PDB file of C-alpha atoms in Angstrom:
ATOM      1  CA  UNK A 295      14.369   4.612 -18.802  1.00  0.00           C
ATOM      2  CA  UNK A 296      13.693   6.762 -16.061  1.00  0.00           C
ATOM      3  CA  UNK A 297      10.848   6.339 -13.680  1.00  0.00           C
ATOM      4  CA  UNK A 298       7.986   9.273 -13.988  1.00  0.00           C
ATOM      5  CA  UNK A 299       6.136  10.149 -10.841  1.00  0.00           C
ATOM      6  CA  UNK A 300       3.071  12.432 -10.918  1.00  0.00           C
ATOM      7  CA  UNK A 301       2.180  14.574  -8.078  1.00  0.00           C
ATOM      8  CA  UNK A 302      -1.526  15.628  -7.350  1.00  0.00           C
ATOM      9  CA  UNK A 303      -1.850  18.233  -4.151  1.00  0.00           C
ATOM     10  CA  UNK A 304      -3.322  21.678  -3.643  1.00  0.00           C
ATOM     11  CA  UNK A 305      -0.829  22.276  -1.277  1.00  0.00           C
ATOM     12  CA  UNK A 306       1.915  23.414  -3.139  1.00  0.00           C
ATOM     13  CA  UNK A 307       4.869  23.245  -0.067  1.00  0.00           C
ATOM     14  CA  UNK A 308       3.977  19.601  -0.086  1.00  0.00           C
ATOM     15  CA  UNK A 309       4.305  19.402  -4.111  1.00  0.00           C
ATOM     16  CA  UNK A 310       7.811  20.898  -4.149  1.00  0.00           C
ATOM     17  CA  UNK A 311       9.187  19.166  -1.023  1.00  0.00           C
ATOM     18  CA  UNK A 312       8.158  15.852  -2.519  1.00  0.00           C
ATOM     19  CA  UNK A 313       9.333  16.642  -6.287  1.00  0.00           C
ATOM     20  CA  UNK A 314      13.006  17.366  -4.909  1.00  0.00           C
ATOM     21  CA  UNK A 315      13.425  14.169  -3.113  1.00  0.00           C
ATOM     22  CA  UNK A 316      12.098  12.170  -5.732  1.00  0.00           C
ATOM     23  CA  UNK A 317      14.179  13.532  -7.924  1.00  0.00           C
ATOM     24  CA  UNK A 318      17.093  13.321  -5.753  1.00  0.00           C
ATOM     25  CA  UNK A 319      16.346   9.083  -5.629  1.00  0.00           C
ATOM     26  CA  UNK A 320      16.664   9.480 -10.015  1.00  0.00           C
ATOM     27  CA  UNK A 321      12.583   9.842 -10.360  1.00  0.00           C
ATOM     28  CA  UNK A 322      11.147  12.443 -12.798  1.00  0.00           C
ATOM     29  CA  UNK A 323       8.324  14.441 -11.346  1.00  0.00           C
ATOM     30  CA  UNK A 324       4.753  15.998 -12.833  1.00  0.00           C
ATOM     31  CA  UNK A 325       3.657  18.160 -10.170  1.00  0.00           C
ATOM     32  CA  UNK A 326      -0.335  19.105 -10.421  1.00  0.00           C
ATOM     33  CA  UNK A 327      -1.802  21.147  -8.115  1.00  0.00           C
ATOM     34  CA  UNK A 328      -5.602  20.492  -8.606  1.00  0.00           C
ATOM     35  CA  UNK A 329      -7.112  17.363  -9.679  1.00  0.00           C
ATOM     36  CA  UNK A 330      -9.235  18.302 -12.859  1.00  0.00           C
ATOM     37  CA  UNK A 331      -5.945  19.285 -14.808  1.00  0.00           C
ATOM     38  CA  UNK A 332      -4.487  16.111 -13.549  1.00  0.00           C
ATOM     39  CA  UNK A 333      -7.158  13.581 -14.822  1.00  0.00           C
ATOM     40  CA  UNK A 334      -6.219  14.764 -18.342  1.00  0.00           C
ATOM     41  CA  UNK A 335      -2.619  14.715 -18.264  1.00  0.00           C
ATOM     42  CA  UNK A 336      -2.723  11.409 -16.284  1.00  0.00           C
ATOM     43  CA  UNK A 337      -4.695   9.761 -19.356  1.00  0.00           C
ATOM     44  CA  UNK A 338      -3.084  11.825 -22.091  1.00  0.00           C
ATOM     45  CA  UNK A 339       0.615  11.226 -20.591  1.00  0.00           C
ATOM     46  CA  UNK A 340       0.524   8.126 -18.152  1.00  0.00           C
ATOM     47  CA  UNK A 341       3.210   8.308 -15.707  1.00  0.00           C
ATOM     48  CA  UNK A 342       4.941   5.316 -13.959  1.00  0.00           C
ATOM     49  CA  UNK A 343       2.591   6.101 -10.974  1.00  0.00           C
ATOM     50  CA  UNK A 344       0.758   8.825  -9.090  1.00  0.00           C
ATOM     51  CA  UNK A 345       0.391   9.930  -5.764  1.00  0.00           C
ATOM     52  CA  UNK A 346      -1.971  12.098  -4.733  1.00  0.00           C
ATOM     53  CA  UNK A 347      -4.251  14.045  -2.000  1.00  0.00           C
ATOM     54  CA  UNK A 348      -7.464  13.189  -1.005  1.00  0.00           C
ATOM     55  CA  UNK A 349      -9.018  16.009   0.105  1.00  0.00           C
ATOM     56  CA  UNK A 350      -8.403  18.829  -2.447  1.00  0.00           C
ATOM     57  CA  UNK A 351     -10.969  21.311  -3.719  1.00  0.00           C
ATOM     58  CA  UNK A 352     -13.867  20.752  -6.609  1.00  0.00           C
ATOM     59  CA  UNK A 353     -12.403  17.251  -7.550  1.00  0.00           C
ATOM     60  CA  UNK A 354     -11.126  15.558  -4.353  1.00  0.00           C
ATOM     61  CA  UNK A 355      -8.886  12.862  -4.619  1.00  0.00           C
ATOM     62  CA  UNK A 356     -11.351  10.172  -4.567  1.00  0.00           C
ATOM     63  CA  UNK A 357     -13.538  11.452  -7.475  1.00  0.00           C
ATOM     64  CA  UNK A 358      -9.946  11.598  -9.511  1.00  0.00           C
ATOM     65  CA  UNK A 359      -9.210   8.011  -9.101  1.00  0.00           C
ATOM     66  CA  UNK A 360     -12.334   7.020  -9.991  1.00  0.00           C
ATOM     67  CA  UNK A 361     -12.386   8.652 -13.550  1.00  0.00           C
ATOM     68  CA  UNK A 362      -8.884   8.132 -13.664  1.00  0.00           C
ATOM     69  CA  UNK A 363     -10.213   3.895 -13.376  1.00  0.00           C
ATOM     70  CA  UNK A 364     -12.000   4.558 -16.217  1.00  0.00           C
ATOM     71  CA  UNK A 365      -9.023   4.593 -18.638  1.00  0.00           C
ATOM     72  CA  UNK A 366      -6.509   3.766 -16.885  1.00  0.00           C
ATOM     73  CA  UNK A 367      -4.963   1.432 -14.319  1.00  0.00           C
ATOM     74  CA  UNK A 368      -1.599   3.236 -13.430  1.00  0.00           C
ATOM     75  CA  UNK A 369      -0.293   2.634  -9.426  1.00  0.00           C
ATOM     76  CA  UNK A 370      -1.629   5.393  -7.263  1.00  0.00           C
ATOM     77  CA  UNK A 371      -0.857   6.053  -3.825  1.00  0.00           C
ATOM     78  CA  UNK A 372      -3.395   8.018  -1.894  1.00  0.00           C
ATOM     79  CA  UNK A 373      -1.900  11.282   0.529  1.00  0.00           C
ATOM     80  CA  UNK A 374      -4.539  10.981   4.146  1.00  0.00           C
ATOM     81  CA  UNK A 375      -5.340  12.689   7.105  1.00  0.00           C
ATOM     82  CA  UNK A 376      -4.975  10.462  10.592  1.00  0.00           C
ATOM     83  CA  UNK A 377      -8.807  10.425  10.776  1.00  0.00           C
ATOM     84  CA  UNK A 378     -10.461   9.737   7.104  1.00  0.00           C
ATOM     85  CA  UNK A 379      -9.904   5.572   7.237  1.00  0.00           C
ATOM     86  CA  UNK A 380     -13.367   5.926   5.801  1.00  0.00           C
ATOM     87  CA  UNK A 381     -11.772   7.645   2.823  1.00  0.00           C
ATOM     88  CA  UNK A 382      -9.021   5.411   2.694  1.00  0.00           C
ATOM     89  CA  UNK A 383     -10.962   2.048   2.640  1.00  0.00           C
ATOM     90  CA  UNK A 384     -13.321   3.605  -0.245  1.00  0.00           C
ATOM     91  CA  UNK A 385     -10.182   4.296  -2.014  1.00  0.00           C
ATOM     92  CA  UNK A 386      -8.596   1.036  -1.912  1.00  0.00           C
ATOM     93  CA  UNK A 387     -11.813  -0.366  -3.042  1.00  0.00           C
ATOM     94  CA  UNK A 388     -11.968   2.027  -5.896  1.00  0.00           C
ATOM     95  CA  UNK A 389      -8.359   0.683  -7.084  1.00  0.00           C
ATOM     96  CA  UNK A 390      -5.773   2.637  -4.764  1.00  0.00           C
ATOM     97  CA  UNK A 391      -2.692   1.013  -4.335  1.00  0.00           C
ATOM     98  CA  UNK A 392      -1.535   1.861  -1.118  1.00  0.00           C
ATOM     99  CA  UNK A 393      -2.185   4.796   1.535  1.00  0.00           C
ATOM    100  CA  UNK A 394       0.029   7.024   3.586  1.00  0.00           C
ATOM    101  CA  UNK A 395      -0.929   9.041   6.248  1.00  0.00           C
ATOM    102  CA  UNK A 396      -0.101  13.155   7.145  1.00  0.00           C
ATOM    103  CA  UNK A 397       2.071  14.019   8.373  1.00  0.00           C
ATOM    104  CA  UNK A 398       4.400  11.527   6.644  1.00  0.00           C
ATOM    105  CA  UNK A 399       7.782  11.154   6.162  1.00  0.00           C
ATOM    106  CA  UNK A 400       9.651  11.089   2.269  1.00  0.00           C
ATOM    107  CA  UNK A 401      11.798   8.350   3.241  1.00  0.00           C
ATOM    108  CA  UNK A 402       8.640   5.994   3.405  1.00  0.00           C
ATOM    109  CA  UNK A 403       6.703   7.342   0.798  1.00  0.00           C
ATOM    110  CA  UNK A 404       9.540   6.422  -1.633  1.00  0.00           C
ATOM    111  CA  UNK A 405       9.705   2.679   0.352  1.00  0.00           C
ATOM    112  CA  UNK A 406       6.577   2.822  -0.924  1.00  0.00           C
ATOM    113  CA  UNK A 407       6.646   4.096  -4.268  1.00  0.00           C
ATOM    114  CA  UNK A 408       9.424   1.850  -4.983  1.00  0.00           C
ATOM    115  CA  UNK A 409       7.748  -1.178  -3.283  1.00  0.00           C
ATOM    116  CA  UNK A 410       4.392  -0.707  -6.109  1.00  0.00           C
ATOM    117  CA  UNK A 411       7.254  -0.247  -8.499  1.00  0.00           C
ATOM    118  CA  UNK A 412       8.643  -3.511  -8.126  1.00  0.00           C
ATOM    119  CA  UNK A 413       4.859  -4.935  -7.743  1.00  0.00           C
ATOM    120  CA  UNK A 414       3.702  -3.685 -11.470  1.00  0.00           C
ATOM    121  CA  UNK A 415       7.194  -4.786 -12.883  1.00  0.00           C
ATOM    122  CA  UNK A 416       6.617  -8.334 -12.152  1.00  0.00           C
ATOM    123  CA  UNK A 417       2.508  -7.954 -13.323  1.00  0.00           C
ATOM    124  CA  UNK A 418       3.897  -7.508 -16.193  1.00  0.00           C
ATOM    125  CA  UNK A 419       6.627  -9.548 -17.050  1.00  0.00           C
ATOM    126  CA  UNK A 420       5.767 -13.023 -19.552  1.00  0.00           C
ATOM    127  CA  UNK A 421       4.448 -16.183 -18.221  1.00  0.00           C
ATOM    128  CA  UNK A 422       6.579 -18.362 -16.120  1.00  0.00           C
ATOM    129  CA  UNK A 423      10.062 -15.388 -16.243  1.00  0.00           C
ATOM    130  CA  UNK A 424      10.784 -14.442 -13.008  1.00  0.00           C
ATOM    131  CA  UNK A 425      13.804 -12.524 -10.993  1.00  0.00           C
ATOM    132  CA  UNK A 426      16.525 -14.221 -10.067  1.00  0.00           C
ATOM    133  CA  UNK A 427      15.890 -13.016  -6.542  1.00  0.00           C
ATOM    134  CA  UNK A 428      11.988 -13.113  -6.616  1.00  0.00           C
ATOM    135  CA  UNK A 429      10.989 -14.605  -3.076  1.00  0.00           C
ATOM    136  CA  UNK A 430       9.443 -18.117  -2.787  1.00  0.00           C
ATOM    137  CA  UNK A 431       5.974 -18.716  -2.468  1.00  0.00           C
ATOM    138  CA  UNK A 432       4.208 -18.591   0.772  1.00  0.00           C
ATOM    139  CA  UNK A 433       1.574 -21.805   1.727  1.00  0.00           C
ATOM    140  CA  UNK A 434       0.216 -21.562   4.857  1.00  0.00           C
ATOM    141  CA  UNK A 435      -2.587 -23.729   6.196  1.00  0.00           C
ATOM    142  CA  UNK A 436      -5.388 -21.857   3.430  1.00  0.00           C
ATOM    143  CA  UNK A 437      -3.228 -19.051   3.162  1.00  0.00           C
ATOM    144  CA  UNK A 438      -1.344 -18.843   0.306  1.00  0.00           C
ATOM    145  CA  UNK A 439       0.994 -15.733  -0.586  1.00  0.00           C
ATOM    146  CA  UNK A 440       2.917 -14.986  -3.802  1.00  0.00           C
ATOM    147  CA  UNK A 441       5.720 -12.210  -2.585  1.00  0.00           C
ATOM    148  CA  UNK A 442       6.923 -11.784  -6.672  1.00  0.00           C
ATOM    149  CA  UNK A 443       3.194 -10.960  -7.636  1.00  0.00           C
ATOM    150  CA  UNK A 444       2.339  -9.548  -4.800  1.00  0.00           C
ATOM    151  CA  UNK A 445      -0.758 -11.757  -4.539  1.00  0.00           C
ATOM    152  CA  UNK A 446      -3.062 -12.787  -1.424  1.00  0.00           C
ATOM    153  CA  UNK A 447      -5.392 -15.558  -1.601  1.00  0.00           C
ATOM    154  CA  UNK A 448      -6.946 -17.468   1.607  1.00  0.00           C
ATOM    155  CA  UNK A 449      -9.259 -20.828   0.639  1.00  0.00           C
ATOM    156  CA  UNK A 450      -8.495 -19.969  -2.750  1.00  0.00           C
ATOM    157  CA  UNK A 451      -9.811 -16.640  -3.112  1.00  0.00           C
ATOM    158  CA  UNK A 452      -7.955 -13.815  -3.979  1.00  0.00           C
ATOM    159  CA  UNK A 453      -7.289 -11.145  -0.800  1.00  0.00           C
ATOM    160  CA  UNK A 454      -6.149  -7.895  -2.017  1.00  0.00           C
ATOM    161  CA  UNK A 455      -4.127  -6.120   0.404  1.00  0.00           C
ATOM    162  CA  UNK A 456      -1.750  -2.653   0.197  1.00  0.00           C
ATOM    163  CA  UNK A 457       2.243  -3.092   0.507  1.00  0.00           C
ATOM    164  CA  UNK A 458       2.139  -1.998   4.236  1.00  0.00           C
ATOM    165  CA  UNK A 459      -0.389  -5.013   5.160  1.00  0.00           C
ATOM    166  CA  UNK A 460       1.355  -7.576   2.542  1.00  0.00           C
ATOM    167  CA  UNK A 461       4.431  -6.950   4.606  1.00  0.00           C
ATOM    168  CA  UNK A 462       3.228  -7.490   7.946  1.00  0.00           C
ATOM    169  CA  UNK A 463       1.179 -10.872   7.050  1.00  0.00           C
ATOM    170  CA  UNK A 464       4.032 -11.865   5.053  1.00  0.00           C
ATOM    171  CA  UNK A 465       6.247 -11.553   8.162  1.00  0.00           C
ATOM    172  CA  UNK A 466       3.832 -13.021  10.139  1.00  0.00           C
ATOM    173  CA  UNK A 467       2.874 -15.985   7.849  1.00  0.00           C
ATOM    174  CA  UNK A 468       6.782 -16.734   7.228  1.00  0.00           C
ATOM    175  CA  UNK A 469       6.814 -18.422  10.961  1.00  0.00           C
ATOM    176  CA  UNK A 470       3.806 -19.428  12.002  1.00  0.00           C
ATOM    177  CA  UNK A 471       3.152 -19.742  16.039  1.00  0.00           C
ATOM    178  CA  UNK A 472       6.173 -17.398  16.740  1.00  0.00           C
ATOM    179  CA  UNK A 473       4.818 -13.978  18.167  1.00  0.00           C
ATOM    180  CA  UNK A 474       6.138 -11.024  16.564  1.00  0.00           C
ATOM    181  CA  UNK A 475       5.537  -7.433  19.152  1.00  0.00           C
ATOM    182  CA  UNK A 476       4.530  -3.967  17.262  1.00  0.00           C
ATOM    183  CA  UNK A 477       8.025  -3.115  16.843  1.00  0.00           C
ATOM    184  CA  UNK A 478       9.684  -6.036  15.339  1.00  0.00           C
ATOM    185  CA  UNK A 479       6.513  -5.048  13.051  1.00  0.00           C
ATOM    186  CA  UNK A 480       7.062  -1.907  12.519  1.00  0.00           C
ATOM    187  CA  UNK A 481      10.651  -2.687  11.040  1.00  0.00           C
ATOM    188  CA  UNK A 482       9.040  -4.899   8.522  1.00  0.00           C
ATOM    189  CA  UNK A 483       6.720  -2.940   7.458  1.00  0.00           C
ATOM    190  CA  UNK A 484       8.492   1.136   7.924  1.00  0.00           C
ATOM    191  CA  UNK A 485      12.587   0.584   7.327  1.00  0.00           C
ATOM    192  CA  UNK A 486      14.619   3.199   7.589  1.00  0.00           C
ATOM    193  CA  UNK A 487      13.964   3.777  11.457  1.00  0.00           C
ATOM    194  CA  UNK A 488      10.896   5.959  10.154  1.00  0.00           C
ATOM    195  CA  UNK A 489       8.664   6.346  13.596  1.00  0.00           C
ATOM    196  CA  UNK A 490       5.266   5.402  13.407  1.00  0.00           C
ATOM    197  CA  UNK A 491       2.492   5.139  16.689  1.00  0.00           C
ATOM    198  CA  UNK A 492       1.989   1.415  18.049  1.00  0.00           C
ATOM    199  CA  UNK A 493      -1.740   2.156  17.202  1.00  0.00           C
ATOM    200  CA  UNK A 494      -0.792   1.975  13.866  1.00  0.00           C
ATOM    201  CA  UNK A 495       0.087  -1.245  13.692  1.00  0.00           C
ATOM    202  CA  UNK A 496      -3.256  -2.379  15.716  1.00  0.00           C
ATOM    203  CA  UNK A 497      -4.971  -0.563  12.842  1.00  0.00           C
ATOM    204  CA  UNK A 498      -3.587  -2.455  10.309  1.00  0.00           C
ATOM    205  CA  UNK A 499      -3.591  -5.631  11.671  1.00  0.00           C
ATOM    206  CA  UNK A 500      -7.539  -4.588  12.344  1.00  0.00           C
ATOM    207  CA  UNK A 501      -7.864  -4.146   8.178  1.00  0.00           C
ATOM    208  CA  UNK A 502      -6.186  -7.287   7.614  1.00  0.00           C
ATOM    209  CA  UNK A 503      -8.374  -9.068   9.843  1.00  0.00           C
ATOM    210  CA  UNK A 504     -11.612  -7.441   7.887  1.00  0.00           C
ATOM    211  CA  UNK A 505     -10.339  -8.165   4.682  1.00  0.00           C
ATOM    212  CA  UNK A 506      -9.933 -11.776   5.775  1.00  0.00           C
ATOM    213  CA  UNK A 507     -13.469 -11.944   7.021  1.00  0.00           C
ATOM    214  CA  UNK A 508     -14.613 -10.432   4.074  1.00  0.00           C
ATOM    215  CA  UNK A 509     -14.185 -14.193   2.150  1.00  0.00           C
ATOM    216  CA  UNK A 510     -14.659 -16.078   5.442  1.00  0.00           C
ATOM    217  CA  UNK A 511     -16.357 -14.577   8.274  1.00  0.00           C
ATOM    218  CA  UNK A 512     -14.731 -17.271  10.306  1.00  0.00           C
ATOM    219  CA  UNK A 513     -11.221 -16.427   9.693  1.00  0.00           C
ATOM    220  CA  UNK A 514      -9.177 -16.329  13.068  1.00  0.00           C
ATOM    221  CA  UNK A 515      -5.366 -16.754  12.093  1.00  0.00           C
ATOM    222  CA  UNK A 516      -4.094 -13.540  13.740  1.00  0.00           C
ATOM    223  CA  UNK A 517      -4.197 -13.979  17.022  1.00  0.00           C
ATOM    224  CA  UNK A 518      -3.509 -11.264  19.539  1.00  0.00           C
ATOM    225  CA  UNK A 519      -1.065 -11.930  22.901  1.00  0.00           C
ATOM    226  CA  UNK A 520      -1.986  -8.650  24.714  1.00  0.00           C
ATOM    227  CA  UNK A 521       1.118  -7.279  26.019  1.00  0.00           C
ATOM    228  CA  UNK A 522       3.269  -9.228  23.664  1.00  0.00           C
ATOM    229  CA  UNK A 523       2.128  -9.078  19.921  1.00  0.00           C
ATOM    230  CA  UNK A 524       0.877 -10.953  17.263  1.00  0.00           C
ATOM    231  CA  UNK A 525       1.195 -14.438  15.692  1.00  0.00           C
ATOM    232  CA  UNK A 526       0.075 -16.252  12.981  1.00  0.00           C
ATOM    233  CA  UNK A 527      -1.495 -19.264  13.194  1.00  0.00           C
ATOM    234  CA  UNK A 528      -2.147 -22.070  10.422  1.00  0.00           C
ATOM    235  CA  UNK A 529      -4.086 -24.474  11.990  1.00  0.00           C
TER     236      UNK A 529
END
């Protein structure tokens, strides 16, 4: 069956640019241009998974996902500006899947997309059936990482993290001691040579690092090598 993507922007240039190259990848496309005749159609006519703005007119983006909680738990990815992280945190807490900054390139919003895809497909597949090529099991020191379910937990509580941050721990966590720089990073975590600021990665190794604390205040297995990168430690 094919994959249904809804769009939810009041910038329409943005709406059409994106519904053309999703639909050039095989996606179908809803495209909704404000958010109060989105909220209907997203709980009348669930799609696959929604992306959408945060700041849009009357109902911003933030107000939409939390009615849209309210009946339903579809994947949304939230459209931000450089500057709102305040937004973006209170989104993810809300039940946001991921975020992508503007300006922001198609190629990685459809990593993206793809990368929740493959994240609800194994939620909800039976007890105990897994892919053929689902990745092991990370177990690192308290750390322990499920790749398949995309689950986080650290001293066994559960960690939830967006697809960006699960990649960069996950690379980290894979060898433990070995330093990894921004870029090697930045492969993980963008592919398709899409070019991102070195600050960016700071600022999500920054979240990681909060969302950590947030179950232990004493966590302290990222460790910084100014100049060289980043390492993870499981001591």
């Amino acid at each position: 069956m094919t994959t249904t993507i809804a769009l939810v922007d009041d910038d329409k240039n943005i709406l059409t640019s994106v519904s053309i190259a999703l639909q050039a990848e095989g996606f179908m496309t809803r495209i909704y241009s404000d958010a109060e005749t989105a909220l209907k159609a997203l709980i009348d006519n669930p799609p696959d998974l929604a992306v959408f703005d945060i700041k849009m007119p009357r109902m911003d983006g933030l107000e939409l996902l939390r009615r849209l909680r309210e009946k339903s738990a579809i994947p949304v990815i939230f459209l931000t500006s450089k500057d709102d992280e305040l937004d973006e945190a209170l989104g993810l807490a809300m039940g946001a899947d991921d975020y992508i900054s503007k300006p922001f390139s198609q190629r990685l919003l459809i990593a993206r997309i793809r990368a929740i895809l493959r994240r609800a497909e194994y939620s909800v597949k039976p007890d105990g059936e897994e892919s053929e090529n689902a990745a092991e099991p990370i177990m690192r020191g308290r750390l322990e990482m499920d790749p398949a379910r995309h689950q986080v937990k650290w001293t066994g509580k559960n960690v939830t993290l967006t697809v960006t941050e699960f990649l960069i721990l996950e690379t980290l966590a894979q060898r433990p001691g070995v330093v990894k720089n921004r870029n090697q990073l930045m492969d993980t975590a963008y592919q398709d040579d899409v070019y991102v600021d070195d600050r960016t990665i700071d600022s999500h190794i920054k979240r990681l690092r909060r969302k950590f604390r947030e179950v232990d205040p004493d966590f302290n297995a990222i460790d910084t090598l100014y100049g060289a990168g980043y390492r993870f430690s499981d001591e």
